[in-house]
mmCIF file with all atom_site columns, C-alpha atoms in Angstrom:
data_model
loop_
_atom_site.group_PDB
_atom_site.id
_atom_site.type_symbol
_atom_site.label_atom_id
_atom_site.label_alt_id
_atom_site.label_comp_id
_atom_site.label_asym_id
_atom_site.label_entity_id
_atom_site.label_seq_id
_atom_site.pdbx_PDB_ins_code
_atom_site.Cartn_x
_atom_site.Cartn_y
_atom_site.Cartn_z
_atom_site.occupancy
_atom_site.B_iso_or_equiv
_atom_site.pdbx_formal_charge
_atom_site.auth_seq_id
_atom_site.auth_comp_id
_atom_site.auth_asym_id
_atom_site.auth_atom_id
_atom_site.pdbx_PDB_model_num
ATOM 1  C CA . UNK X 1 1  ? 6.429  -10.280 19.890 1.00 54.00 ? 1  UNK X CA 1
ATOM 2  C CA . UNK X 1 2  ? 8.885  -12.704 18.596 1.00 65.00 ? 2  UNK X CA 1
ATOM 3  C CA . UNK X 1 3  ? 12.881 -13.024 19.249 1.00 69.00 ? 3  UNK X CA 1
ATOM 4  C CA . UNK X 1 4  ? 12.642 -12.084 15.296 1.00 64.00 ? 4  UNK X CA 1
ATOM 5  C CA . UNK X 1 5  ? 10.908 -8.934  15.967 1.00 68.00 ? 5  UNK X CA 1
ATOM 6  C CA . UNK X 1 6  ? 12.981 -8.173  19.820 1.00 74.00 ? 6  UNK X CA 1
ATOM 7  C CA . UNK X 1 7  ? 16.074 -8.222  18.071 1.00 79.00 ? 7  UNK X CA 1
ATOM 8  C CA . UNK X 1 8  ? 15.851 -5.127  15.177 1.00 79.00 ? 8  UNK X CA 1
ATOM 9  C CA . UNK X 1 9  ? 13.626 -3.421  18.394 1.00 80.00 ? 9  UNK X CA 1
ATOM 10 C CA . UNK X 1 10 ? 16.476 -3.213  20.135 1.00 82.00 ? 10 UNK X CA 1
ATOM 11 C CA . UNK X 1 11 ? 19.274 -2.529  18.044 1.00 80.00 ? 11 UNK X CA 1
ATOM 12 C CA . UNK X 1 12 ? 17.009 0.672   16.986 1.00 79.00 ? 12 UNK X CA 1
ATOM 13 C CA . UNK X 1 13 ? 16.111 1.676   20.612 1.00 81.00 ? 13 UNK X CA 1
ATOM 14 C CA . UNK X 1 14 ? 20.206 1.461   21.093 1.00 77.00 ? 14 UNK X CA 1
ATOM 15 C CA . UNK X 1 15 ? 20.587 3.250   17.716 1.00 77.00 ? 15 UNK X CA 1
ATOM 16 C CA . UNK X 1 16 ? 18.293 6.302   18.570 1.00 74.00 ? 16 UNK X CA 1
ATOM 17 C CA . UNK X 1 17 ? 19.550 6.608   22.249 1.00 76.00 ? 17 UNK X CA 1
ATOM 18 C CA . UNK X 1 18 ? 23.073 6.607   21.334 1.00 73.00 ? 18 UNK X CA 1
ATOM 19 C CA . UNK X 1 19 ? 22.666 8.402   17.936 1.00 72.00 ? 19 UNK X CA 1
ATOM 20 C CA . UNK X 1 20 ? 20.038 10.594  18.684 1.00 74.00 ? 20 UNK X CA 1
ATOM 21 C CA . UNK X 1 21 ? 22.198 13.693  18.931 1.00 75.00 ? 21 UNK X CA 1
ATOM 22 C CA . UNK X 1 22 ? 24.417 12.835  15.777 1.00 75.00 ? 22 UNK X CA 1
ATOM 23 C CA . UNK X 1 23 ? 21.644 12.299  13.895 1.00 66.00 ? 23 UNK X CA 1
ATOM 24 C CA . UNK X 1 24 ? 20.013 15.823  14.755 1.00 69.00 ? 24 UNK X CA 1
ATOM 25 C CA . UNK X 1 25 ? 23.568 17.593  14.370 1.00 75.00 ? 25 UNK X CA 1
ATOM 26 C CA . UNK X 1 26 ? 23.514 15.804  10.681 1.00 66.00 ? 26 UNK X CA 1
ATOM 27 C CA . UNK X 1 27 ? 20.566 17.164  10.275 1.00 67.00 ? 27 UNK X CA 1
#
């Protein structure tokens, strides 16, 4: 696990538990 790798993990993580709902609904 490099910082390269931590970074997109994270900004995913935050995208999925704040999206998570939207995205569903757009579904």
């Amino acid at each position: 696990m490099s910082d390269l790798s931590k970074t997109p993990v994270t900004i995913v993580t935050g995208f999925l538990g704040s999206g998570k709902t939207t995205l569903i609904s757009h579904l």
